[in-house]
PDB file of C-alpha atoms in Angstrom:
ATOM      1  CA  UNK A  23     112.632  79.402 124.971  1.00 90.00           C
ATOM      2  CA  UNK A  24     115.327  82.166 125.576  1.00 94.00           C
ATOM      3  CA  UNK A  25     118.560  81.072 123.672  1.00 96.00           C
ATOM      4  CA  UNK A  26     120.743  83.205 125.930  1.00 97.00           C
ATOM      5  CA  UNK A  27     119.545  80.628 128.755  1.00 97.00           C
ATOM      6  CA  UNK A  28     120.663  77.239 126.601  1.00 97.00           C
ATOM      7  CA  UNK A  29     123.419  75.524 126.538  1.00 97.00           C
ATOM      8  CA  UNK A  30     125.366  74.678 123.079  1.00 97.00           C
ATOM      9  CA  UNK A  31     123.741  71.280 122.638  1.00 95.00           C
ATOM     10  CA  UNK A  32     120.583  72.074 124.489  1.00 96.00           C
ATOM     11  CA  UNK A  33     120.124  74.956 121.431  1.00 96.00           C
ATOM     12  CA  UNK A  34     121.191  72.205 118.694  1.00 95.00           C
ATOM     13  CA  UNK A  35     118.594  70.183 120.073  1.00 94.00           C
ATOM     14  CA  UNK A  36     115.633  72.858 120.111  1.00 92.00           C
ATOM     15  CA  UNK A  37     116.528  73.684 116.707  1.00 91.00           C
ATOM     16  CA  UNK A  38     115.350  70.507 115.755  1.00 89.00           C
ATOM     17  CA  UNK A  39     111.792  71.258 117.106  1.00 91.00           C
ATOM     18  CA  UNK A  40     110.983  74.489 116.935  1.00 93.00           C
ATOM     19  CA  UNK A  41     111.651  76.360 113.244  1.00 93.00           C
ATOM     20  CA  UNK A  42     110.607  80.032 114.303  1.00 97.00           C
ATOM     21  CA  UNK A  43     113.368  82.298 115.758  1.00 98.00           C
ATOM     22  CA  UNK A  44     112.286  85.719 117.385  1.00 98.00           C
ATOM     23  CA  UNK A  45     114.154  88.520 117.352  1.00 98.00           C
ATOM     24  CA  UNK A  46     113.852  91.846 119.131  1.00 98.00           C
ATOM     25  CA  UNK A  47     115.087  94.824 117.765  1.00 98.00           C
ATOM     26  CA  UNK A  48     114.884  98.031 119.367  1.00 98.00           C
ATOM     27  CA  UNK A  49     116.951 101.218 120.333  1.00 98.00           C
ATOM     28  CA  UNK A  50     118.479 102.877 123.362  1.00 98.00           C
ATOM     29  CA  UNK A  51     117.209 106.601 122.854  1.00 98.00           C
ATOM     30  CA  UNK A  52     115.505 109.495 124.580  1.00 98.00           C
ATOM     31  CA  UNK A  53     111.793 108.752 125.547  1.00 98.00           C
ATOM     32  CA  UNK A  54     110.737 112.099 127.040  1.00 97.00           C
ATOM     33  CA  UNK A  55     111.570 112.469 130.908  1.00 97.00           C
ATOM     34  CA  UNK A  56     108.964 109.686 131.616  1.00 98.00           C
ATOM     35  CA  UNK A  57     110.456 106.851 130.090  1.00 98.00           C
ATOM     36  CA  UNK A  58     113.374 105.163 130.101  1.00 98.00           C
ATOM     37  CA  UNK A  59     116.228 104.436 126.828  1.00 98.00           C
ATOM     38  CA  UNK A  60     115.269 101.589 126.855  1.00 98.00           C
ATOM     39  CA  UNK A  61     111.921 101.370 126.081  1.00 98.00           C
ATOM     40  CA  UNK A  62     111.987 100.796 122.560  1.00 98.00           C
ATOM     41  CA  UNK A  63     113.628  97.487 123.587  1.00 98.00           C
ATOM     42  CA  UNK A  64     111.449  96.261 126.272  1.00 98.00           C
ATOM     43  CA  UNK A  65     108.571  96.465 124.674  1.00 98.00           C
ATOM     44  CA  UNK A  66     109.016  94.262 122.150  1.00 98.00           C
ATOM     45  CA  UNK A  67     111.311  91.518 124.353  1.00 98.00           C
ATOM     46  CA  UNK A  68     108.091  91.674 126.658  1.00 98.00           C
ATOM     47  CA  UNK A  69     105.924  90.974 123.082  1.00 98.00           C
ATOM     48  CA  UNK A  70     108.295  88.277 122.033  1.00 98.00           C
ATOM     49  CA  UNK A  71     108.145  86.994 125.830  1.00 98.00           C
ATOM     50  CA  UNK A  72     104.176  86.538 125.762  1.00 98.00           C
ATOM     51  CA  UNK A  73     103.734  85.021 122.234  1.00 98.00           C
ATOM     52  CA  UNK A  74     106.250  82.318 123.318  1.00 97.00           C
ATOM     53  CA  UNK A  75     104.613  81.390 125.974  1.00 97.00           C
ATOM     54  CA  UNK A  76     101.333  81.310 124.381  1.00 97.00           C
ATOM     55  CA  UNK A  77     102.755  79.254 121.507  1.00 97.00           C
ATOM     56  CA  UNK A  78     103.949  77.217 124.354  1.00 95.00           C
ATOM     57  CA  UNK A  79     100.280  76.208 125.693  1.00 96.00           C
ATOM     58  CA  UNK A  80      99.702  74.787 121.955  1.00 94.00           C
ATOM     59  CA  UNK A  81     102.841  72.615 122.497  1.00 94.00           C
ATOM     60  CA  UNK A  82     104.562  75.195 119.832  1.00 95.00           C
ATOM     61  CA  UNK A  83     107.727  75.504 120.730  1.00 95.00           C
ATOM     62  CA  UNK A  84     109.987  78.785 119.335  1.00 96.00           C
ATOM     63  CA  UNK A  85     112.986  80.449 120.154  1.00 97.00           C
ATOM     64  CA  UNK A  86     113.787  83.734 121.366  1.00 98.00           C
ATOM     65  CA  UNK A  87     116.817  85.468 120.592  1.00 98.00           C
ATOM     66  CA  UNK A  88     118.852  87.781 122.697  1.00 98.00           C
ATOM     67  CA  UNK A  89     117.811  91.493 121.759  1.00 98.00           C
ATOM     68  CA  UNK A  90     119.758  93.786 119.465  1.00 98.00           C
ATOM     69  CA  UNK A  91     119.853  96.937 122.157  1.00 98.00           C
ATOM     70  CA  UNK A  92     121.317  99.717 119.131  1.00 98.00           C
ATOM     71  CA  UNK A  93     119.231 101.193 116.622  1.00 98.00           C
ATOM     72  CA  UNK A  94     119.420 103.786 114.014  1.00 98.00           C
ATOM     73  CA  UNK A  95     118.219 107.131 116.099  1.00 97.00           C
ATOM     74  CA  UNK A  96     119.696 110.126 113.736  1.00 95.00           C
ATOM     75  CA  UNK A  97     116.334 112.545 114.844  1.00 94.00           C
ATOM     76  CA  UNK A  98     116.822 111.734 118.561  1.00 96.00           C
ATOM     77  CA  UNK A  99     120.662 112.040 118.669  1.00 95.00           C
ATOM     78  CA  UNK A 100     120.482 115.455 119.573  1.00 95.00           C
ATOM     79  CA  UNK A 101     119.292 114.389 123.017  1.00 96.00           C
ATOM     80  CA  UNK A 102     121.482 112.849 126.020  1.00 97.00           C
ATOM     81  CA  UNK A 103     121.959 109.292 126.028  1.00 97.00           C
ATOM     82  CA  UNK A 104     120.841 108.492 122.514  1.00 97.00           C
ATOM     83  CA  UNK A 105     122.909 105.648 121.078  1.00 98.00           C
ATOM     84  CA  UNK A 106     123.040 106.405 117.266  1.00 98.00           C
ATOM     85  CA  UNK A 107     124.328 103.426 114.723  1.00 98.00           C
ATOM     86  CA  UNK A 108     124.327 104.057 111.797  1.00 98.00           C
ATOM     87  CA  UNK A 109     122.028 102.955 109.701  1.00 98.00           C
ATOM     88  CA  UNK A 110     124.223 100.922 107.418  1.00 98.00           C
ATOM     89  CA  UNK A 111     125.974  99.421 110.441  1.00 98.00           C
ATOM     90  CA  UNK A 112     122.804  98.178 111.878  1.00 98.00           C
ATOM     91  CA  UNK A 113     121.803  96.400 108.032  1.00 98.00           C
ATOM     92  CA  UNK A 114     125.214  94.986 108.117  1.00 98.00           C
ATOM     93  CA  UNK A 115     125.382  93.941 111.705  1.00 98.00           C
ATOM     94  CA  UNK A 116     121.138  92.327 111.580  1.00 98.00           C
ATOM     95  CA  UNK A 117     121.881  91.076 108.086  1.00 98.00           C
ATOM     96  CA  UNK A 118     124.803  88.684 110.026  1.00 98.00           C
ATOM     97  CA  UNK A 119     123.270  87.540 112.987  1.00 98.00           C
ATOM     98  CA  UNK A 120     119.817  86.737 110.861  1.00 98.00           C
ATOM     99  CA  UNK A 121     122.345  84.656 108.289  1.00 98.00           C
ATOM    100  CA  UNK A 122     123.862  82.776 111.170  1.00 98.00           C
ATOM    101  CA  UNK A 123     120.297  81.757 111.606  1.00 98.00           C
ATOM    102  CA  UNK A 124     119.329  80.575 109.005  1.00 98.00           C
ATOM    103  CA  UNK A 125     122.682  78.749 108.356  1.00 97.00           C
ATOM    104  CA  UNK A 126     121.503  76.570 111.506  1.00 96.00           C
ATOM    105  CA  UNK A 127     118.747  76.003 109.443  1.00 95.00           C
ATOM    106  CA  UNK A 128     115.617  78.204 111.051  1.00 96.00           C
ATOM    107  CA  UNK A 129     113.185  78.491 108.206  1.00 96.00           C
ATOM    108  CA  UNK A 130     111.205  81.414 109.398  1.00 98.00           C
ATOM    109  CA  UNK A 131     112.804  84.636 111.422  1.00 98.00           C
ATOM    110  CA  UNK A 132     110.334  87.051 112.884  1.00 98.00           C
ATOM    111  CA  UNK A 133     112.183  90.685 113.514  1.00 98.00           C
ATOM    112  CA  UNK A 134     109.876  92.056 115.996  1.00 98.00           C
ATOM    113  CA  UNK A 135     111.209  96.026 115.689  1.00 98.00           C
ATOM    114  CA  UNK A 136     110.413  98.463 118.658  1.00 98.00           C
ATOM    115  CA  UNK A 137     111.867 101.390 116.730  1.00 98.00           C
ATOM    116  CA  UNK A 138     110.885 103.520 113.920  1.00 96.00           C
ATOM    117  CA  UNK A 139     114.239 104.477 112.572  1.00 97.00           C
ATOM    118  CA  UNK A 140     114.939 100.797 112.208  1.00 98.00           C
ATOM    119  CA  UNK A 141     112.601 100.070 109.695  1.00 97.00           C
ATOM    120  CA  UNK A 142     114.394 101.085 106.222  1.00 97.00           C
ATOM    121  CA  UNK A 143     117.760  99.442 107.292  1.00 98.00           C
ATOM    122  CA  UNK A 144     115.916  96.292 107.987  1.00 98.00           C
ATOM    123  CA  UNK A 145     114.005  95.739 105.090  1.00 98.00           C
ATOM    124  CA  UNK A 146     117.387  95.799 103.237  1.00 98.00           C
ATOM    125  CA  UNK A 147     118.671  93.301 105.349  1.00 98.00           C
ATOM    126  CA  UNK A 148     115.904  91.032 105.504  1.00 98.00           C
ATOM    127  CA  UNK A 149     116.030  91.618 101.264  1.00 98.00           C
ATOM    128  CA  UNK A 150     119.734  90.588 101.490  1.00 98.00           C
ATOM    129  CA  UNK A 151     119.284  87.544 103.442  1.00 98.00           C
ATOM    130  CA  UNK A 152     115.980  86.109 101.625  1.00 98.00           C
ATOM    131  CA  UNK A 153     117.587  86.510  98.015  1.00 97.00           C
ATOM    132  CA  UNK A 154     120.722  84.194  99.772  1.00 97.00           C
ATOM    133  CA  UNK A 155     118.733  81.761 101.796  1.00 97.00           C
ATOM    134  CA  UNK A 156     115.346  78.862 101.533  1.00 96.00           C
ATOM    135  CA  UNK A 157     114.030  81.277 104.694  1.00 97.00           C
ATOM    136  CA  UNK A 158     111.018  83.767 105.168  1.00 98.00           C
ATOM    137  CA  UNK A 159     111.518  86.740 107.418  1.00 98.00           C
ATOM    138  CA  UNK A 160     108.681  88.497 108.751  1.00 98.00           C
ATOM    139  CA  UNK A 161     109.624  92.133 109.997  1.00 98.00           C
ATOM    140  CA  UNK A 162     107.119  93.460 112.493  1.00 98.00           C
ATOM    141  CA  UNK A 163     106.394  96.752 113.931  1.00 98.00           C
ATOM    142  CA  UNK A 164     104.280  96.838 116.361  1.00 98.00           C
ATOM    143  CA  UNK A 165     103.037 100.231 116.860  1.00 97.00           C
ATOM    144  CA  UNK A 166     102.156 100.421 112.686  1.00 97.00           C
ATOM    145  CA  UNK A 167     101.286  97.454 112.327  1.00 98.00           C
ATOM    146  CA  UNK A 168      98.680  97.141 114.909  1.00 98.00           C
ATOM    147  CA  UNK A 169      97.931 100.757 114.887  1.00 97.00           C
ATOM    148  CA  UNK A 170      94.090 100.138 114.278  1.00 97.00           C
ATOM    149  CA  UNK A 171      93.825  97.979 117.042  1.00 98.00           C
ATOM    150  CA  UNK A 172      96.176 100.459 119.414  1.00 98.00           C
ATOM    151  CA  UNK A 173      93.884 103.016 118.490  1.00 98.00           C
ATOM    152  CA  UNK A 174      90.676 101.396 119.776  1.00 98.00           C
ATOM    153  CA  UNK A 175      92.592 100.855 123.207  1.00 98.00           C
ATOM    154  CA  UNK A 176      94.434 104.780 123.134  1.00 97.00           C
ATOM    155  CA  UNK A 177      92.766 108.071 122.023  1.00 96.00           C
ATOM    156  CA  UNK A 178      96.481 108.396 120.018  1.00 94.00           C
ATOM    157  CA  UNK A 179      99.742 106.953 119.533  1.00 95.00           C
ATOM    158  CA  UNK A 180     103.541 108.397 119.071  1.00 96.00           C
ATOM    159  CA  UNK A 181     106.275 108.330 120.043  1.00 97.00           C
ATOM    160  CA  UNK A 182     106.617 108.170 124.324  1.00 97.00           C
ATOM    161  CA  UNK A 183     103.049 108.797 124.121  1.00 97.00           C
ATOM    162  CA  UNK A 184     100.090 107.264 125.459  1.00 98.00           C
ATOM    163  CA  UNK A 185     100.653 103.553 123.677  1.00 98.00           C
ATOM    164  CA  UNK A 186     104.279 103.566 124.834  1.00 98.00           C
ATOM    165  CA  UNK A 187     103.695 104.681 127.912  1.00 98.00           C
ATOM    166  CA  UNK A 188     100.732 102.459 128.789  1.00 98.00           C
ATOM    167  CA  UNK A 189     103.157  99.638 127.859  1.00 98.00           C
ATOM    168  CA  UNK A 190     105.964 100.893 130.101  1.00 98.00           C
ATOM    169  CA  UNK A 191     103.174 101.270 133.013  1.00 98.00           C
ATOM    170  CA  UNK A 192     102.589  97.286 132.270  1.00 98.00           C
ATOM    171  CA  UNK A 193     105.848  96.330 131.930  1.00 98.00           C
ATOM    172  CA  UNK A 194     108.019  98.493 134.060  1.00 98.00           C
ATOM    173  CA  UNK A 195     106.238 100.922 136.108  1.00 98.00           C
ATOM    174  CA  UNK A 196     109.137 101.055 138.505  1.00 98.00           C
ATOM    175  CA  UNK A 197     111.047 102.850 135.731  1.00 98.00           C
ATOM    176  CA  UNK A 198     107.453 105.481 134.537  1.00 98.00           C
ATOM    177  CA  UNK A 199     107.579 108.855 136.128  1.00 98.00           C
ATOM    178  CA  UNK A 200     104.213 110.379 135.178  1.00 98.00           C
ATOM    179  CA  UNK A 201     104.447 112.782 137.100  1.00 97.00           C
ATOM    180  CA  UNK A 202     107.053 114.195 134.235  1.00 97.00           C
ATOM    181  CA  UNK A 203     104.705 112.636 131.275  1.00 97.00           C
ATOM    182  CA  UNK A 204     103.950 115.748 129.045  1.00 95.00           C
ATOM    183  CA  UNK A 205     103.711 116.630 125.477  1.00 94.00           C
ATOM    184  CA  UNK A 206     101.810 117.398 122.394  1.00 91.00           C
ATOM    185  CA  UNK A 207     101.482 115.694 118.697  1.00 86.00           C
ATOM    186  CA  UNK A 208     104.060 117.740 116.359  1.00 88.00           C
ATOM    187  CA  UNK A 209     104.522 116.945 112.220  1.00 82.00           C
ATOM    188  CA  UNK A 210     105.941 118.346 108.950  1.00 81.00           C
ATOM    189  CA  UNK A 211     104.512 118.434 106.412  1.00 82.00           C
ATOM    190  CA  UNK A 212     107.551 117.258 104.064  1.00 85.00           C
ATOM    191  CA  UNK A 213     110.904 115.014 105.891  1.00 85.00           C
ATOM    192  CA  UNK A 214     113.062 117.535 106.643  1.00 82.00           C
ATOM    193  CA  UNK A 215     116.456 116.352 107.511  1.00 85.00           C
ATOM    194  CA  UNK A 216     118.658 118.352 110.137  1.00 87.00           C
ATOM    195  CA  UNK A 217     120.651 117.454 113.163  1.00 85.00           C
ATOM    196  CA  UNK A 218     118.620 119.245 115.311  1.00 89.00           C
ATOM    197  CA  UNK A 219     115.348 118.711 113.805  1.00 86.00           C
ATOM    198  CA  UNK A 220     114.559 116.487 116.682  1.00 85.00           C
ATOM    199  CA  UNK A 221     114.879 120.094 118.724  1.00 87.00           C
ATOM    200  CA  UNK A 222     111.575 120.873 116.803  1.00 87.00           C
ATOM    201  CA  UNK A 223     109.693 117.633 115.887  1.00 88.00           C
ATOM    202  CA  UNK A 224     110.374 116.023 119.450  1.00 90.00           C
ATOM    203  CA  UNK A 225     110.369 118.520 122.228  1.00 91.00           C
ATOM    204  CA  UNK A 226     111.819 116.935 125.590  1.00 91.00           C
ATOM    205  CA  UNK A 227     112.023 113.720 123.091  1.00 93.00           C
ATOM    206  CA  UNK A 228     108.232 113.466 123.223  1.00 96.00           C
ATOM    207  CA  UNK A 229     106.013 113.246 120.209  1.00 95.00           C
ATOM    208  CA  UNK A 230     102.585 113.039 121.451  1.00 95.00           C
ATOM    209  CA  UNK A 231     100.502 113.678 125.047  1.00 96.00           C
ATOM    210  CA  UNK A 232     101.443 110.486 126.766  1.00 97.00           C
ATOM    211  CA  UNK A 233      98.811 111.859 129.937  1.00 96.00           C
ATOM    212  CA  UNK A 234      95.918 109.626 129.118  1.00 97.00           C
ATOM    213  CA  UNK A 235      98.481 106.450 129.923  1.00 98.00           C
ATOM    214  CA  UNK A 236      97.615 103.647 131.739  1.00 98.00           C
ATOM    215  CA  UNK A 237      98.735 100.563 133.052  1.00 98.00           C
ATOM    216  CA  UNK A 238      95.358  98.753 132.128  1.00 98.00           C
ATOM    217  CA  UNK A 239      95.527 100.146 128.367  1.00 98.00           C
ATOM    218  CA  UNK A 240      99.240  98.669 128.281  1.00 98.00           C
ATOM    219  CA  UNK A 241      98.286  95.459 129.326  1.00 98.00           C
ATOM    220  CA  UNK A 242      95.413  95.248 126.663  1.00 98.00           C
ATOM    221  CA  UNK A 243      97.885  96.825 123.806  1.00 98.00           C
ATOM    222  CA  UNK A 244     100.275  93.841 124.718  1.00 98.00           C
ATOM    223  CA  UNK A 245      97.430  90.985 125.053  1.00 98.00           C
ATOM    224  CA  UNK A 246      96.233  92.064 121.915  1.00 98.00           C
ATOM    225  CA  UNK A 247      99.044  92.057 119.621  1.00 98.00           C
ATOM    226  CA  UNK A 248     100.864  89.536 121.035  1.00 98.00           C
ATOM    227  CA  UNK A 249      97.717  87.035 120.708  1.00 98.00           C
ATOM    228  CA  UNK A 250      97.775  88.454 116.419  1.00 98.00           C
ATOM    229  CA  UNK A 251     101.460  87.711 116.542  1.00 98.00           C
ATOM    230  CA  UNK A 252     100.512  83.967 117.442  1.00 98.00           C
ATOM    231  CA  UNK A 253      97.084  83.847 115.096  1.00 97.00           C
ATOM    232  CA  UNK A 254      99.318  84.431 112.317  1.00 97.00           C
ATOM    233  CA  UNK A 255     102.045  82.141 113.246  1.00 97.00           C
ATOM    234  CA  UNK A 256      99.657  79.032 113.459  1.00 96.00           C
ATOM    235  CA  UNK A 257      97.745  80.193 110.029  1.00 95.00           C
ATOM    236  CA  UNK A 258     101.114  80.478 108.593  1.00 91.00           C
ATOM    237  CA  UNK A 259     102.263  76.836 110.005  1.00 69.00           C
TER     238      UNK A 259
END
């Protein structure tokens, strides 16, 4: 169920059935010339979309929340139309909305993250809000978590590479131009922290060769980890 698409009382009364509140987190950043700022968002809304509904054929009912669009993107700031909060501000502001949550009395919230940068700033909040609350949080992200299963689908992963991009060809392939997919794996071998590191590390905001893409590997990326998403949600029941 998609709380943006309740009513007040219709959500007061769902709350009383369904325990589990999804929420997508993602960020509106560069994604090579391929892909669009969004993407880190989209995919996992479109994750969050089809464990719902297959939750939904066991006559499990959840909720879905409304995504939080802005993530913590220092790397990729350097290119055009990177939204960059900072990472505090995004603990503070996820650290609210999840205690608003569980004040209506959700006992589990699932952060399902799109976005690497997110990931330090929300383990603090979901610390924050488990040491104040009866509530379990599970943070998932999907392209580490599932990487072993990614990687039996794609010959690699990264970041608007060929995982990303085969999801973007299955969810939006209106807004994939291949025909500007290109680039190539790049690391350090220690974090080095500059503002224009991303220059180096991300060339044309690729990290990876996003070529090998497909819309059939996207669609088996998303069947895949969205069925996990449910296994463990009924084991955990």
């Amino acid at each position: 169920m998609r709380m943006e698409n309740l009513t007040w009382n219709e959500f007061d009364e769902i709350k009383e059935r369904a325990n589990i509140v999804i929420l997508p987190i993602g960020s509106v950043e560069a994604h090579g010339k391929h892909l669009p700022l969004g993407t880190d968002v989209f995919a996992p809304m479109e994750i969050a979309k089809r464990v719902e509904a297959k939750l939904k054929e066991r006559d499990i009912e959840i909720l879905v929340a409304p995504p939080i669009w802005y993530g913590h993107s220092f790397v990729l700031n350097i290119f055009p139309g990177t939204v960059n909060v900072k990472a505090d501000t995004l603990r503070r502001y996820v650290r609210d909305v999840m205690e608003e949550f569980a004040e209506e009395g959700f006992k589990r919230i699932i952060l399902l993250n799109g976005h690497g940068g997110n990931y330090y700033p929300l383990v603090e909040a979901c610390e924050e809000v488990a040491e104040k609350y009866e509530v379990e949080i599970w943070l998932i992200n999907w392209w580490i978590d599932f990487r072993e299963d990614i990687l039996s689908i794609c010959s690699s992963q990264g970041h608007a590479g060929e995982d990303e991009t085969s999801v973007m060809l299955a969810i939006k392939p209106e807004l994939v131009k291949m025909e500007k997919a290109i680039g190539e794996k790049r690391s350090s071998r220690v974090r080095i922290i500059r503002k224009d590191i991303g220059l180096e590390l991300f060339p044309e905001g690729v990290n990876d060769n996003p070529k090998g893409a497909t819309k059939e590997k996207g669609e088996a990326i998303l069947s895949i980890i969205s069925e996990k998403i449910v296994r463990l949600i009924l084991e955990a029941k």
